[in-house]
Amino acid sequence: KGKSRGKKEEEKLKEEQHQQKAEEEEKNKPWECPYDVLFDAYLSEVTRNILPLPSTREQIVALATFVSDKMGGPLCKEKLHEFTWELHIADLKFELKSNVIPIGKIQKGIYYHRALLFKALADRLGIGCSLVRGEYTRAWNEVQLVDQPPQDIIGLFIPPTTYILDLMYQVGSFMRTDSPDAAYYESYTSCKITPCKCCKQLSWYLDNFEKRK
């Protein structure tokens, strides 16, 4: 009986050591980004439907509409606070047991979610754009487009103009980076009680813009 008891204790000790070793290996294993099945499906869809469009401008507008539709559609500025994206993100974190969320799983997204998805898809399609990060959950995409010259002028060189792309409200519309609409998009907030930092910045920008005009 003594030998049998000792053998069981030895086997139990080996099993505990094996389990401890497996836990340490799992802990020290380098982190790998989870495979995003939905993003790959998005990429296949935009490659099939948007890449064949004849002009860059049309591709950008179509891709903006696609991104907006996947992230909850166009929103109303006055009712942005009713768009429960925070709850959706919290549910995904709880489901995945992680703060890292594949972009394809987000179905309710605002500025930086949409801008990130647009940038990721645009890079795969070869559409030139930049991802700009602001404050207070703000991020946006900037693209450069050459405006059409007047029909009566031939051979005129027109440098590209930088625009901010609207993915939230008037989806697919372009705003010059030096326009009041662009400033509004970069720093608009729905706060209604006291002016916050971004409200003051917007007010100062609009006042100075009107003076320059």
mmCIF file of N, CA and C in Angstrom, residues 95-164:
data_model
loop_
_atom_site.group_PDB
_atom_site.id
_atom_site.type_symbol
_atom_site.label_atom_id
_atom_site.label_comp_id
_atom_site.label_asym_id
_atom_site.label_seq_id
_atom_site.Cartn_x
_atom_site.Cartn_y
_atom_site.Cartn_z
ATOM 1 N N GLU A 95 -16.967 39.521 -25.050
ATOM 2 C CA GLU A 95 -17.077 38.287 -25.840
ATOM 3 C C GLU A 95 -15.704 37.701 -26.148
ATOM 4 N N LEU A 96 -14.751 38.575 -26.508
ATOM 5 C CA LEU A 96 -13.422 38.119 -26.904
ATOM 6 C C LEU A 96 -12.463 37.980 -25.727
ATOM 7 N N LYS A 97 -12.893 38.473 -24.545
ATOM 8 C CA LYS A 97 -12.022 38.474 -23.360
ATOM 9 C C LYS A 97 -10.714 39.200 -23.655
ATOM 10 N N SER A 98 -10.809 40.293 -24.399
ATOM 11 C CA SER A 98 -9.618 41.029 -24.814
ATOM 12 C C SER A 98 -9.995 42.456 -25.185
ATOM 13 N N ASN A 99 -9.014 43.362 -25.038
ATOM 14 C CA ASN A 99 -9.206 44.731 -25.494
ATOM 15 C C ASN A 99 -8.869 44.897 -26.972
ATOM 16 N N VAL A 100 -8.306 43.843 -27.565
ATOM 17 C CA VAL A 100 -7.974 43.865 -28.991
ATOM 18 C C VAL A 100 -9.161 43.303 -29.770
ATOM 19 N N ILE A 101 -9.748 44.138 -30.607
ATOM 20 C CA ILE A 101 -10.944 43.743 -31.352
ATOM 21 C C ILE A 101 -10.638 43.773 -32.854
ATOM 22 N N PRO A 102 -10.845 42.691 -33.554
ATOM 23 C CA PRO A 102 -10.691 42.726 -35.024
ATOM 24 C C PRO A 102 -11.632 43.782 -35.623
ATOM 25 N N ILE A 103 -11.116 44.593 -36.515
ATOM 26 C CA ILE A 103 -11.894 45.709 -37.054
ATOM 27 C C ILE A 103 -13.144 45.230 -37.782
ATOM 28 N N GLY A 104 -13.097 44.019 -38.326
ATOM 29 C CA GLY A 104 -14.245 43.505 -39.053
ATOM 30 C C GLY A 104 -15.436 43.176 -38.167
ATOM 31 N N LYS A 105 -15.206 42.967 -36.869
ATOM 32 C CA LYS A 105 -16.295 42.613 -35.958
ATOM 33 C C LYS A 105 -17.074 43.837 -35.477
ATOM 34 N N ILE A 106 -16.521 45.027 -35.693
ATOM 35 C CA ILE A 106 -17.186 46.245 -35.222
ATOM 36 C C ILE A 106 -18.292 46.636 -36.200
ATOM 37 N N GLN A 107 -19.510 46.641 -35.709
ATOM 38 C CA GLN A 107 -20.664 46.998 -36.535
ATOM 39 C C GLN A 107 -21.256 48.355 -36.174
ATOM 40 N N LYS A 108 -20.804 48.930 -35.065
ATOM 41 C CA LYS A 108 -21.184 50.291 -34.679
ATOM 42 C C LYS A 108 -19.911 51.047 -34.359
ATOM 43 N N GLY A 109 -19.495 51.893 -35.294
ATOM 44 C CA GLY A 109 -18.248 52.617 -35.116
ATOM 45 C C GLY A 109 -18.413 54.086 -35.413
ATOM 46 N N ILE A 110 -17.551 54.903 -34.792
ATOM 47 C CA ILE A 110 -17.577 56.335 -35.059
ATOM 48 C C ILE A 110 -16.285 56.740 -35.769
ATOM 49 N N TYR A 111 -15.823 57.960 -35.531
ATOM 50 C CA TYR A 111 -14.749 58.550 -36.314
ATOM 51 C C TYR A 111 -13.547 57.619 -36.498
ATOM 52 N N TYR A 112 -12.902 57.220 -35.391
ATOM 53 C CA TYR A 112 -11.642 56.497 -35.558
ATOM 54 C C TYR A 112 -11.844 55.067 -36.007
ATOM 55 N N HIS A 113 -12.970 54.448 -35.697
ATOM 56 C CA HIS A 113 -13.230 53.099 -36.214
ATOM 57 C C HIS A 113 -13.363 53.139 -37.743
ATOM 58 N N ARG A 114 -14.148 54.098 -38.216
ATOM 59 C CA ARG A 114 -14.401 54.194 -39.656
ATOM 60 C C ARG A 114 -13.140 54.611 -40.406
ATOM 61 N N ALA A 115 -12.404 55.564 -39.831
ATOM 62 C CA ALA A 115 -11.184 56.023 -40.496
ATOM 63 C C ALA A 115 -10.156 54.899 -40.597
ATOM 64 N N LEU A 116 -10.061 54.085 -39.547
ATOM 65 C CA LEU A 116 -9.105 52.973 -39.566
ATOM 66 C C LEU A 116 -9.501 51.924 -40.600
ATOM 67 N N LEU A 117 -10.786 51.580 -40.660
ATOM 68 C CA LEU A 117 -11.230 50.604 -41.651
ATOM 69 C C LEU A 117 -11.026 51.126 -43.067
ATOM 70 N N PHE A 118 -11.334 52.409 -43.280
ATOM 71 C CA PHE A 118 -11.147 52.995 -44.614
ATOM 72 C C PHE A 118 -9.674 52.933 -45.010
ATOM 73 N N LYS A 119 -8.797 53.295 -44.094
ATOM 74 C CA LYS A 119 -7.357 53.289 -44.389
ATOM 75 C C LYS A 119 -6.873 51.886 -44.720
ATOM 76 N N ALA A 120 -7.304 50.894 -43.933
ATOM 77 C CA ALA A 120 -6.857 49.519 -44.154
ATOM 78 C C ALA A 120 -7.304 49.007 -45.524
ATOM 79 N N LEU A 121 -8.557 49.286 -45.896
ATOM 80 C CA LEU A 121 -9.059 48.827 -47.189
ATOM 81 C C LEU A 121 -8.444 49.627 -48.335
ATOM 82 N N ALA A 122 -8.283 50.939 -48.141
ATOM 83 C CA ALA A 122 -7.709 51.782 -49.197
ATOM 84 C C ALA A 122 -6.279 51.359 -49.511
ATOM 85 N N ASP A 123 -5.505 51.023 -48.481
ATOM 86 C CA ASP A 123 -4.125 50.579 -48.718
ATOM 87 C C ASP A 123 -4.095 49.299 -49.547
ATOM 88 N N ARG A 124 -5.014 48.390 -49.272
ATOM 89 C CA ARG A 124 -5.055 47.138 -50.035
ATOM 90 C C ARG A 124 -5.468 47.369 -51.483
ATOM 91 N N LEU A 125 -6.288 48.414 -51.714
ATOM 92 C CA LEU A 125 -6.749 48.704 -53.075
ATOM 93 C C LEU A 125 -5.799 49.630 -53.835
ATOM 94 N N GLY A 126 -4.793 50.154 -53.134
ATOM 95 C CA GLY A 126 -3.868 51.075 -53.778
ATOM 96 C C GLY A 126 -4.402 52.493 -53.896
ATOM 97 N N ILE A 127 -5.373 52.860 -53.055
ATOM 98 C CA ILE A 127 -5.914 54.225 -53.032
ATOM 99 C C ILE A 127 -5.109 55.030 -52.023
ATOM 100 N N GLY A 128 -4.502 56.118 -52.482
ATOM 101 C CA GLY A 128 -3.675 56.926 -51.596
ATOM 102 C C GLY A 128 -4.509 57.737 -50.619
ATOM 103 N N CYS A 129 -4.224 57.581 -49.338
ATOM 104 C CA CYS A 129 -4.884 58.396 -48.314
ATOM 105 C C CYS A 129 -4.049 58.331 -47.052
ATOM 106 N N SER A 130 -4.292 59.258 -46.151
ATOM 107 C CA SER A 130 -3.584 59.261 -44.875
ATOM 108 C C SER A 130 -4.585 59.132 -43.737
ATOM 109 N N LEU A 131 -4.118 58.605 -42.630
ATOM 110 C CA LEU A 131 -4.927 58.467 -41.425
ATOM 111 C C LEU A 131 -4.406 59.469 -40.410
ATOM 112 N N VAL A 132 -5.241 60.432 -40.052
ATOM 113 C CA VAL A 132 -4.847 61.502 -39.129
ATOM 114 C C VAL A 132 -5.591 61.304 -37.814
ATOM 115 N N ARG A 133 -4.852 61.336 -36.727
ATOM 116 C CA ARG A 133 -5.462 61.132 -35.415
ATOM 117 C C ARG A 133 -5.553 62.458 -34.683
ATOM 118 N N GLY A 134 -6.762 62.792 -34.225
ATOM 119 C CA GLY A 134 -6.981 64.000 -33.459
ATOM 120 C C GLY A 134 -7.222 63.693 -31.995
ATOM 121 N N GLU A 135 -7.962 64.569 -31.324
ATOM 122 C CA GLU A 135 -8.273 64.389 -29.919
ATOM 123 C C GLU A 135 -9.742 64.018 -29.753
ATOM 124 N N TYR A 136 -10.065 63.522 -28.565
ATOM 125 C CA TYR A 136 -11.458 63.216 -28.211
ATOM 126 C C TYR A 136 -12.097 62.239 -29.212
ATOM 127 N N THR A 137 -11.486 61.084 -29.355
ATOM 128 C CA THR A 137 -11.954 60.007 -30.247
ATOM 129 C C THR A 137 -12.065 60.452 -31.701
ATOM 130 N N ARG A 138 -11.290 61.443 -32.095
ATOM 131 C CA ARG A 138 -11.344 61.912 -33.480
ATOM 132 C C ARG A 138 -10.228 61.291 -34.304
ATOM 133 N N ALA A 139 -10.563 60.884 -35.494
ATOM 134 C CA ALA A 139 -9.592 60.473 -36.499
ATOM 135 C C ALA A 139 -10.277 60.647 -37.841
ATOM 136 N N TRP A 140 -9.505 60.917 -38.862
ATOM 137 C CA TRP A 140 -10.105 61.138 -40.177
ATOM 138 C C TRP A 140 -9.096 60.786 -41.257
ATOM 139 N N ASN A 141 -9.608 60.666 -42.468
ATOM 140 C CA ASN A 141 -8.773 60.348 -43.622
ATOM 141 C C ASN A 141 -8.638 61.572 -44.507
ATOM 142 N N GLU A 142 -7.436 61.816 -44.965
ATOM 143 C CA GLU A 142 -7.175 62.900 -45.914
ATOM 144 C C GLU A 142 -6.751 62.297 -47.248
ATOM 145 N N VAL A 143 -7.321 62.809 -48.315
ATOM 146 C CA VAL A 143 -7.000 62.344 -49.664
ATOM 147 C C VAL A 143 -6.645 63.546 -50.521
ATOM 148 N N GLN A 144 -5.862 63.307 -51.553
ATOM 149 C CA GLN A 144 -5.494 64.363 -52.488
ATOM 150 C C GLN A 144 -6.117 64.071 -53.842
ATOM 151 N N LEU A 145 -6.844 65.069 -54.350
ATOM 152 C CA LEU A 145 -7.506 64.931 -55.635
ATOM 153 C C LEU A 145 -7.205 66.156 -56.497
ATOM 154 N N VAL A 146 -7.139 65.922 -57.796
ATOM 155 C CA VAL A 146 -6.933 67.018 -58.751
ATOM 156 C C VAL A 146 -8.292 67.411 -59.303
ATOM 157 N N ASP A 147 -8.680 68.660 -59.102
ATOM 158 C CA ASP A 147 -9.961 69.147 -59.602
ATOM 159 C C ASP A 147 -9.910 69.291 -61.120
ATOM 160 N N GLN A 148 -11.059 69.144 -61.731
ATOM 161 C CA GLN A 148 -11.138 69.273 -63.182
ATOM 162 C C GLN A 148 -10.911 70.721 -63.612
ATOM 163 N N PRO A 149 -10.040 70.968 -64.599
ATOM 164 C CA PRO A 149 -9.823 72.341 -65.078
ATOM 165 C C PRO A 149 -11.012 72.830 -65.893
ATOM 166 N N PRO A 150 -11.153 74.133 -66.024
ATOM 167 C CA PRO A 150 -12.216 74.664 -66.894
ATOM 168 C C PRO A 150 -12.074 74.134 -68.320
ATOM 169 N N GLN A 151 -13.180 73.937 -68.993
ATOM 170 C CA GLN A 151 -13.165 73.312 -70.321
ATOM 171 C C GLN A 151 -12.476 74.182 -71.369
ATOM 172 N N ASP A 152 -12.463 75.482 -71.164
ATOM 173 C CA ASP A 152 -11.883 76.364 -72.188
ATOM 174 C C ASP A 152 -10.383 76.554 -72.008
ATOM 175 N N ILE A 153 -9.784 75.905 -71.005
ATOM 176 C CA ILE A 153 -8.345 76.037 -70.771
ATOM 177 C C ILE A 153 -7.689 74.684 -71.026
ATOM 178 N N ILE A 154 -6.691 74.673 -71.912
ATOM 179 C CA ILE A 154 -6.007 73.439 -72.277
ATOM 180 C C ILE A 154 -4.577 73.487 -71.742
ATOM 181 N N GLY A 155 -4.117 72.390 -71.197
ATOM 182 C CA GLY A 155 -2.736 72.291 -70.737
ATOM 183 C C GLY A 155 -2.479 72.962 -69.401
ATOM 184 N N LEU A 156 -3.500 73.304 -68.667
ATOM 185 C CA LEU A 156 -3.316 73.965 -67.377
ATOM 186 C C LEU A 156 -2.960 72.931 -66.317
ATOM 187 N N PHE A 157 -1.855 73.188 -65.599
ATOM 188 C CA PHE A 157 -1.455 72.289 -64.512
ATOM 189 C C PHE A 157 -2.150 72.717 -63.225
ATOM 190 N N ILE A 158 -2.899 71.804 -62.649
ATOM 191 C CA ILE A 158 -3.589 72.085 -61.401
ATOM 192 C C ILE A 158 -3.040 71.161 -60.319
ATOM 193 N N PRO A 159 -2.423 71.711 -59.283
ATOM 194 C CA PRO A 159 -1.882 70.856 -58.217
ATOM 195 C C PRO A 159 -3.014 70.175 -57.444
ATOM 196 N N PRO A 160 -2.749 69.031 -56.865
ATOM 197 C CA PRO A 160 -3.803 68.329 -56.113
ATOM 198 C C PRO A 160 -4.217 69.105 -54.866
ATOM 199 N N THR A 161 -5.463 68.968 -54.511
ATOM 200 C CA THR A 161 -6.018 69.604 -53.323
ATOM 201 C C THR A 161 -6.248 68.531 -52.258
ATOM 202 N N THR A 162 -5.916 68.858 -51.016
ATOM 203 C CA THR A 162 -6.102 67.907 -49.921
ATOM 204 C C THR A 162 -7.491 68.081 -49.323
ATOM 205 N N TYR A 163 -8.195 66.989 -49.222
ATOM 206 C CA TYR A 163 -9.558 66.997 -48.674
ATOM 207 C C TYR A 163 -9.656 66.033 -47.496
ATOM 208 N N ILE A 164 -10.542 66.360 -46.582
ATOM 209 C CA ILE A 164 -10.955 65.419 -45.540
ATOM 210 C C ILE A 164 -12.203 64.715 -46.031
#
